[in-house]
Coordinates of C-alpha atoms and ligand atoms in Angstrom, one line a residue:
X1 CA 105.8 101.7 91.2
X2 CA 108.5 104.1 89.4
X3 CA 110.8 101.5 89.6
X4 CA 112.2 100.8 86.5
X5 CA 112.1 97.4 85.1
X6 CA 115.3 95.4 84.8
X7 CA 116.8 96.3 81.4
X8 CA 119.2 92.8 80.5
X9 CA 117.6 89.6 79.7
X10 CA 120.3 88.0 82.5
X11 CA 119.2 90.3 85.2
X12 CA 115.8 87.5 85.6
X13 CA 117.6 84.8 86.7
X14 CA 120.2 87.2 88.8
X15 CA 117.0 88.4 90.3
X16 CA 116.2 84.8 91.3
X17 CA 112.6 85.3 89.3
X18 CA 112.0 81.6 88.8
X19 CA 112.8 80.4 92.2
X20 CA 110.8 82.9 93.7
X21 CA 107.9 81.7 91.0
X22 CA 107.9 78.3 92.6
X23 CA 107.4 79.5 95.9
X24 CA 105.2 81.6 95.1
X25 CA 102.7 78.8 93.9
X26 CA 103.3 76.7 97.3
X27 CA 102.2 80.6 99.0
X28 CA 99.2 80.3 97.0
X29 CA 98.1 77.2 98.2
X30 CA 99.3 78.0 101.9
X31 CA 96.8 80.9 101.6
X32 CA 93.7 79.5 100.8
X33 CA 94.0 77.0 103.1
X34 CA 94.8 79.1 106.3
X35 CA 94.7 82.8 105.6
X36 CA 94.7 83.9 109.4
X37 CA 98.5 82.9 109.2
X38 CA 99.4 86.0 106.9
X39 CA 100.5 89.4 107.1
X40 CA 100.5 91.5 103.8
X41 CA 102.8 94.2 103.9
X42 CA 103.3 96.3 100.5
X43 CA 102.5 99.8 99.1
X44 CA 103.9 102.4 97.0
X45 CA 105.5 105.5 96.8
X46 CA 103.2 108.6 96.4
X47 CA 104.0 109.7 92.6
X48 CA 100.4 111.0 91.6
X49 CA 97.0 109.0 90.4
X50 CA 97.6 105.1 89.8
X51 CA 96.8 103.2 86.5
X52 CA 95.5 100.5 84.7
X53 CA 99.1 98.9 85.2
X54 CA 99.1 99.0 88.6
X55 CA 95.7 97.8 89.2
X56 CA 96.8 94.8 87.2
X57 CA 100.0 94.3 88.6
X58 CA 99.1 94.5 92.1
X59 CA 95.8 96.8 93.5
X60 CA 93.6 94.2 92.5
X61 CA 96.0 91.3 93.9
X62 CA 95.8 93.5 97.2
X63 CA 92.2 92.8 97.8
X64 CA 92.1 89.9 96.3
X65 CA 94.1 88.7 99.2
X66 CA 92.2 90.8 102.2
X67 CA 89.0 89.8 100.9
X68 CA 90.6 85.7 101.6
X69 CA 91.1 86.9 104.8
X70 CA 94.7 88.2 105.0
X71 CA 95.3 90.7 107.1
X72 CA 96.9 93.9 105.0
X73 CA 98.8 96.5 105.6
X74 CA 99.2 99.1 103.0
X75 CA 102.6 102.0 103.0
X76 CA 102.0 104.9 101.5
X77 CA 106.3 105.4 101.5
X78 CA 106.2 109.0 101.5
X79 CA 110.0 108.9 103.3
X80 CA 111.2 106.7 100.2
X81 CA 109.3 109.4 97.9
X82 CA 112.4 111.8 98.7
X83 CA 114.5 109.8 96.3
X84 CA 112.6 111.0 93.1
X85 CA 112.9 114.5 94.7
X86 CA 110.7 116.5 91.6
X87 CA 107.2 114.9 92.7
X88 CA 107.9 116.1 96.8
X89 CA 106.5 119.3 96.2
X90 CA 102.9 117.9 96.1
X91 CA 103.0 115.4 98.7
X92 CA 99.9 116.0 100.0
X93 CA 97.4 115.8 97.6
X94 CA 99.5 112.5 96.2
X95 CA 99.3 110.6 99.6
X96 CA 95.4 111.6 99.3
X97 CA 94.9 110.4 95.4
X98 CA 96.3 106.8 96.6
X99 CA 94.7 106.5 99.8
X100 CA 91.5 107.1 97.6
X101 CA 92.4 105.1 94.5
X102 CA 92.6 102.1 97.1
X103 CA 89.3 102.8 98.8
X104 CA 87.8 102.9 95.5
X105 CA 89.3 99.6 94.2
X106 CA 87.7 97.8 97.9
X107 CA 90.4 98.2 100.4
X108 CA 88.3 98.3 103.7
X109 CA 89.9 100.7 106.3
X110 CA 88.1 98.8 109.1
X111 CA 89.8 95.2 107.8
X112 CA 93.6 96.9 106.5
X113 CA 95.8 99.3 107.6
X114 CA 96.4 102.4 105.5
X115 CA 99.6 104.9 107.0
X116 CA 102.5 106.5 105.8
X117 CA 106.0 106.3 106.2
X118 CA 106.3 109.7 108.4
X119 CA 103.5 109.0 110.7
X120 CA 105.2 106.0 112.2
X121 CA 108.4 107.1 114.4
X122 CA 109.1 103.6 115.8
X123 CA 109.0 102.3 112.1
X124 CA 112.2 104.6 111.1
X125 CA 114.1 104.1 114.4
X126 CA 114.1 100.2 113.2
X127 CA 116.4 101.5 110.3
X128 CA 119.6 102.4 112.7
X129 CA 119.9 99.2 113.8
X130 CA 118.9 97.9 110.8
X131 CA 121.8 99.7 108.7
X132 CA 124.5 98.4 111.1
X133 CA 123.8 94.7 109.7
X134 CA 124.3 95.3 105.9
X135 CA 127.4 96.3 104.6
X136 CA 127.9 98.8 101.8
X137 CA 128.9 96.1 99.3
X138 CA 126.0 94.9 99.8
X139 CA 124.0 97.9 99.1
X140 CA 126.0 98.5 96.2
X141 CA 125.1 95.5 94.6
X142 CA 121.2 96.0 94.5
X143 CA 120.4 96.1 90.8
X144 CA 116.5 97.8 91.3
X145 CA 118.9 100.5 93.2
X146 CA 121.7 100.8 90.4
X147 CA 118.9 101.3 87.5
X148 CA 117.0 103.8 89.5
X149 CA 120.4 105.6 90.0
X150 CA 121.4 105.3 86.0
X151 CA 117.7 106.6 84.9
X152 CA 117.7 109.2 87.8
X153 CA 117.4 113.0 86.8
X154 CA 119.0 114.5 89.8
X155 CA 122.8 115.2 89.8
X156 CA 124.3 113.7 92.8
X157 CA 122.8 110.0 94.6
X158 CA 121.8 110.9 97.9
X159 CA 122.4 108.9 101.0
X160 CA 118.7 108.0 101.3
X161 CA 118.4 106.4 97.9
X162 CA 121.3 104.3 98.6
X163 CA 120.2 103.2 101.7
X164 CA 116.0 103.2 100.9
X165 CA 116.0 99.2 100.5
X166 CA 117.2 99.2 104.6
X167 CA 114.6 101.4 105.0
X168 CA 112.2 99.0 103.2
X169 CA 113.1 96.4 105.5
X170 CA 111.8 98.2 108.4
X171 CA 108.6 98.8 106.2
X172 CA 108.2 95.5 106.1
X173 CA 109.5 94.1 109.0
X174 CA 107.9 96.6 111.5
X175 CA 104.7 94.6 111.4
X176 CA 106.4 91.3 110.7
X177 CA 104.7 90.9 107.9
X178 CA 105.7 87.2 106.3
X179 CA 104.4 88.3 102.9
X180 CA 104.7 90.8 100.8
X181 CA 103.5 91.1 97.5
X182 CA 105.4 92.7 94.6
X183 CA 106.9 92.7 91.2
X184 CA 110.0 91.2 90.1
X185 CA 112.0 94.5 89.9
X186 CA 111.7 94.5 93.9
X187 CA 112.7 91.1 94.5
X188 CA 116.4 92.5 95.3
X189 CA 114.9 94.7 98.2
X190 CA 112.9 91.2 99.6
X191 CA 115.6 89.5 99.8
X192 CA 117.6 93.1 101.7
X193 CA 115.1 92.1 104.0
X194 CA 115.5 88.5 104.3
X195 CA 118.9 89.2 105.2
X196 CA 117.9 92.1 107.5
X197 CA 115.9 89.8 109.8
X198 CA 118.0 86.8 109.8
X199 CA 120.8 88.8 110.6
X200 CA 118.8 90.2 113.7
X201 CA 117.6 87.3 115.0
X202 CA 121.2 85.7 114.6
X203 CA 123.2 87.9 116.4
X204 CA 120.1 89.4 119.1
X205 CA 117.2 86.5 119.2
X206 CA 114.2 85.7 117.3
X207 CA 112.7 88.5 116.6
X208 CA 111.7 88.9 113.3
X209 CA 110.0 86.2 110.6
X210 CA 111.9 86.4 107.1
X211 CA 109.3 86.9 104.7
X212 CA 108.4 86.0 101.3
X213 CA 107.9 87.6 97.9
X214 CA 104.6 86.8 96.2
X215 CA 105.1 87.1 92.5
X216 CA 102.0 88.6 91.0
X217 CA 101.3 86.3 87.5
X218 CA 99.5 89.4 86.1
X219 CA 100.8 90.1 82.8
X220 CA 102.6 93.3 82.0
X221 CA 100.7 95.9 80.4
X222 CA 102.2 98.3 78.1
X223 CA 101.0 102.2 77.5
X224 CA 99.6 103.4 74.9
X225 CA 102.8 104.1 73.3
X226 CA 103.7 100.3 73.5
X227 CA 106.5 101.1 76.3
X228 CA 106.1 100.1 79.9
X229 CA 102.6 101.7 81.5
X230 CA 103.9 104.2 83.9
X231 CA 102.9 107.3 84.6
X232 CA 105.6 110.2 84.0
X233 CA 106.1 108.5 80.0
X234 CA 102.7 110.5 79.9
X235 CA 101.3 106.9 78.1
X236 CA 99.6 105.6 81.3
X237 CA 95.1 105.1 82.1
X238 CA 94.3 106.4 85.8
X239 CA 91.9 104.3 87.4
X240 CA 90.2 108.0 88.1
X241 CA 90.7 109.4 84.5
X242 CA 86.9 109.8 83.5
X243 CA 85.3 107.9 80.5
X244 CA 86.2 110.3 77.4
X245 CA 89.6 110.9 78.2
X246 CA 89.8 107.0 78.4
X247 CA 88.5 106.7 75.1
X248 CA 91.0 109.5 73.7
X249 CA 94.4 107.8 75.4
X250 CA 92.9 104.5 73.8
X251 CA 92.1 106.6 69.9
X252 CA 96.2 107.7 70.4
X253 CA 97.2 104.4 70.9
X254 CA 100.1 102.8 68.9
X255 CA 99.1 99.6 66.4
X256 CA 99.8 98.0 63.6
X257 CA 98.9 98.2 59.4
X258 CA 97.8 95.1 59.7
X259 CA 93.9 94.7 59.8
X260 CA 93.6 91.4 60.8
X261 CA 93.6 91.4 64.7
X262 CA 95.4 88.5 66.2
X263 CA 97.1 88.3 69.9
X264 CA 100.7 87.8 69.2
X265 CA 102.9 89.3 71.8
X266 CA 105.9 89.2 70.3
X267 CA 105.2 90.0 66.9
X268 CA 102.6 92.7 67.6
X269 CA 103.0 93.8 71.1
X270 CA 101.1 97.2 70.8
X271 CA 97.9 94.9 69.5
X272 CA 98.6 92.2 72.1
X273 CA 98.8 94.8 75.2
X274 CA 95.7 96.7 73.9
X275 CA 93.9 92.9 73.4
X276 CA 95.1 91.6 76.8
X277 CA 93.8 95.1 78.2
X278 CA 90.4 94.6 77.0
X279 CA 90.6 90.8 77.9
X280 CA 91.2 91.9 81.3
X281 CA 88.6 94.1 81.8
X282 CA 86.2 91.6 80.5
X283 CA 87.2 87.8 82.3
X284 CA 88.2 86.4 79.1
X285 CA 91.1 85.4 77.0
X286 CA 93.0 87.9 74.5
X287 CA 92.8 85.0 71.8
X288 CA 88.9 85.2 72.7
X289 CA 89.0 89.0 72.0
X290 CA 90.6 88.9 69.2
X291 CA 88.5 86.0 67.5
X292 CA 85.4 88.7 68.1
X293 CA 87.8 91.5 66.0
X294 CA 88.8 89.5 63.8
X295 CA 89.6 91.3 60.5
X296 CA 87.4 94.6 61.9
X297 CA 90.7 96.4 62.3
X298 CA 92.3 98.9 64.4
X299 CA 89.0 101.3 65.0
X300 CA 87.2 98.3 66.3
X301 CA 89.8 96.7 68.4
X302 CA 90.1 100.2 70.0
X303 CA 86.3 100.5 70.7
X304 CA 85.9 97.1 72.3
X305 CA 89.1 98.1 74.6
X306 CA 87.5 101.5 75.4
X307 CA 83.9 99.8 75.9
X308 CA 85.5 97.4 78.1
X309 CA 87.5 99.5 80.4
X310 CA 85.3 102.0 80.8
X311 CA 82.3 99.3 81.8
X312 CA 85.0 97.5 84.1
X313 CA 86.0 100.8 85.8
X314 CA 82.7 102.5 86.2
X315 CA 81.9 101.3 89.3
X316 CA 85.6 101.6 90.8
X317 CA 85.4 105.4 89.2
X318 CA 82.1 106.4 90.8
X319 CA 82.6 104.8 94.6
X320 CA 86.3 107.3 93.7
X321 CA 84.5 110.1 93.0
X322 CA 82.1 109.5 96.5
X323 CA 85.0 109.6 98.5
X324 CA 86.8 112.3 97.1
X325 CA 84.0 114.7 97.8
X326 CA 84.5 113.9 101.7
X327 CA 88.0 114.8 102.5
X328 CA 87.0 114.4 106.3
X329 CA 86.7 111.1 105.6
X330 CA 89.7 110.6 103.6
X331 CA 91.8 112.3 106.3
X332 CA 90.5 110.1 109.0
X333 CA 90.9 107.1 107.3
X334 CA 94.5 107.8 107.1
X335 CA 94.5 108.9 110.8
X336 CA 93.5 105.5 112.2
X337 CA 95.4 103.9 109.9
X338 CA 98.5 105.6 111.1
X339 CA 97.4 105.3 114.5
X340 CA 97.5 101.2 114.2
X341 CA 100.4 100.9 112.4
X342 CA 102.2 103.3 115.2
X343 CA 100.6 100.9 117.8
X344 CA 102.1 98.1 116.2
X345 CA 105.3 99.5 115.5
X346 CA 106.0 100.4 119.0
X347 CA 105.2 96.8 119.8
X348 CA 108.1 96.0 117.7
X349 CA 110.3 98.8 118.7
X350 CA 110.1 97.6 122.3
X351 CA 110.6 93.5 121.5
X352 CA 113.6 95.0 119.4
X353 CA 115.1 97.1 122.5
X354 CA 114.6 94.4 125.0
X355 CA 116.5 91.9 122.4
X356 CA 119.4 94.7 122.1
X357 CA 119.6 94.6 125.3
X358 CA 119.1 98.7 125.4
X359 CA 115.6 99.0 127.5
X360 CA 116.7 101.7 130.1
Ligands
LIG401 N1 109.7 100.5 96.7 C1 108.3 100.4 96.4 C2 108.1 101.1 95.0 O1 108.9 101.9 94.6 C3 107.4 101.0 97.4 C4 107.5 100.4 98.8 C5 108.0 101.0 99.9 C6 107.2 99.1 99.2 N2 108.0 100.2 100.9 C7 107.6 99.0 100.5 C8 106.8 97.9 98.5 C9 107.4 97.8 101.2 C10 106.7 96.7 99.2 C11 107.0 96.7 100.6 O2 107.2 100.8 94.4

């Protein structure tokens, strides 16, 4: 995710992050008891190799809910990509690094849908009459949208990244997915799309559900700088980065003088991240960790966090390294998966044309 996270304290409760908390417990419970009933729609734009902080955040979430049974559809949103215009030039081989960081992780092509944005025409028609039921106010209220546009490097906003949480809608609602799993600084573009289909359904007939947010309760993980993970602040751990160069980002981590380790977030965030990392990896507490540590210091608290994520992502890493040596496979994965989601799509497109009334 480059979205930036939401700078001012007030901006979680404008962001209706507690509400969408609650429901997300209820969700939970919904799940296990009848999985059949969802459809998982989420994904990411293609920036490069993803990281520890993704995996965390959401990967791991992902097939934690198609291995329940849930039927998932992942976007690689190579359209919405446009709007951070620097990292276009490479397209390819990013689209190709995530479809193979999530085969490595245990997304199963033959259970989920894999496809990209540009592959599915009947996906971006949705967006035209999609545009026509949000006004610009509207738009220009988005505060994910407004914080992209204050931290963007390019000179002038473009129409598309004004208009790219419409076109997340029809990512969404395409496959009338009722659930989509994200983090809090998308919450503004779930509830774009809440709109989007009640608005629909209102003024042409029942179309479309109005799906929910599921709020991850993964902890976030900071980089090895002690600033948000993410990949261009250079301070980020691919899940495909190989063992020594693990081990080195984790040596040139920030800590503390203090050689006492103890998991206090506030006080020592660099040393709490690094524990909660490392507590992670290993299916235990970061108190638990730190107890181990104890007054070992820095040195040692950085060799149980390299120990521990290169053990957790060794087998992730090798199944990785498998697939990348067949691109055939890669490419075909990607081929069927667009090929469902453009079945499904035109599904929708022609429900959506009978309910307009336009099927000539
Ligand atoms: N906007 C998301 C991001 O920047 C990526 C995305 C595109 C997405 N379409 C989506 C996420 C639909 C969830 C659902 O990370």
């Amino acid at each position: 995710m480059t979205v930036l996270a939401p700078t001012s304290p007030a901006t979680d409760d404008a962001l209706g992050t507690s509400a969408a908390r609650t429901r997300s417990a209820v969700l939970e419970r919904r799940i296990r008891e009848n999985p059949g009933r969802f459809r998982v729609l989420t994904g990411d734009r293609p920036t490069g190799r993803l990281h520890l902080g993704h995996y965390f955040g959401t990967l791991h979430n992902r097939v934690r809910l198609q291995d329940l049974g849930v039927e998932l559809f992942v976007i690689i949103a190579d359209y919405q990509v446009l709007t951070d215009r620097d990292v276009a030039d490479d397209l390819t081989r990013h689209v190709e690094e995530l479809v193979l960081d999530h085969l490595a992780i245990g997304v199963d092509p033959e259970r989920s849908t894999v496809f990209t944005h540009s592959a599915v025409p009947a996906l971006n028609q949705l967006l035209l009459p999609f545009l026509s039921l949000v006004s610009v106010a509207e738009l220009n209220r988005n505060p994910t949208v407004k914080d992209e546009i204050a931290h963007s490097r390019q000179s002038a906003v473009s129409g598309l990244m004004f208009t790219y949480p419409v076109h997340q809608a029809a990512d969404i609602l395409f496959c009338k997915a009722n659930l989509v799993p994200v983090g809090q600084d998308q919450l503004p573009h779930l509830e774009i799309t809440r709109t989007v289909a009640r608005r629909f359904n209102d003024r042409y007939g029942a179309v479309f559900p109005e799906p929910d947010a599921l709020l991850s309760d993964a902890p976030l993980l900071l980089g090895t700088d002690g600033s948000k993970m993410s990949k261009s602040r250079g301070n980020a751990i691919a899940l495909a980065a190989d063992a020594d160069e693990t081990a080195r980002l984790i040596k040139g981590a920030k800590t503390d003088s203090e050689r006492h380790v103890s998991y206090d977030p506030t006080g020592r965030p660099e040393v709490a991240s690094l524990l909660l990392l490392a507590a992670l990896c290993q299916g235990r507490t970061p108190e638990e960790v730190a107890a181990d540590i104890g007054s070992a210091g820095a040195a040692a608290l950085k060799r149980t966090v390299t120990e521990s994520v290169n053990e957790y992502l060794a087998p992730i890493r090798s199944r990785r390294a498998e697939y990348a040596r067949d691109r055939a496979y890669l490419r075909r994965v990607l081929r069927e998966g667009n090929e469902r989601a453009r079945s499904v799509a035109d599904g929708t497109l022609a429900e959506v044309r009978t309910a307009m009334n336009s099927h000539y």
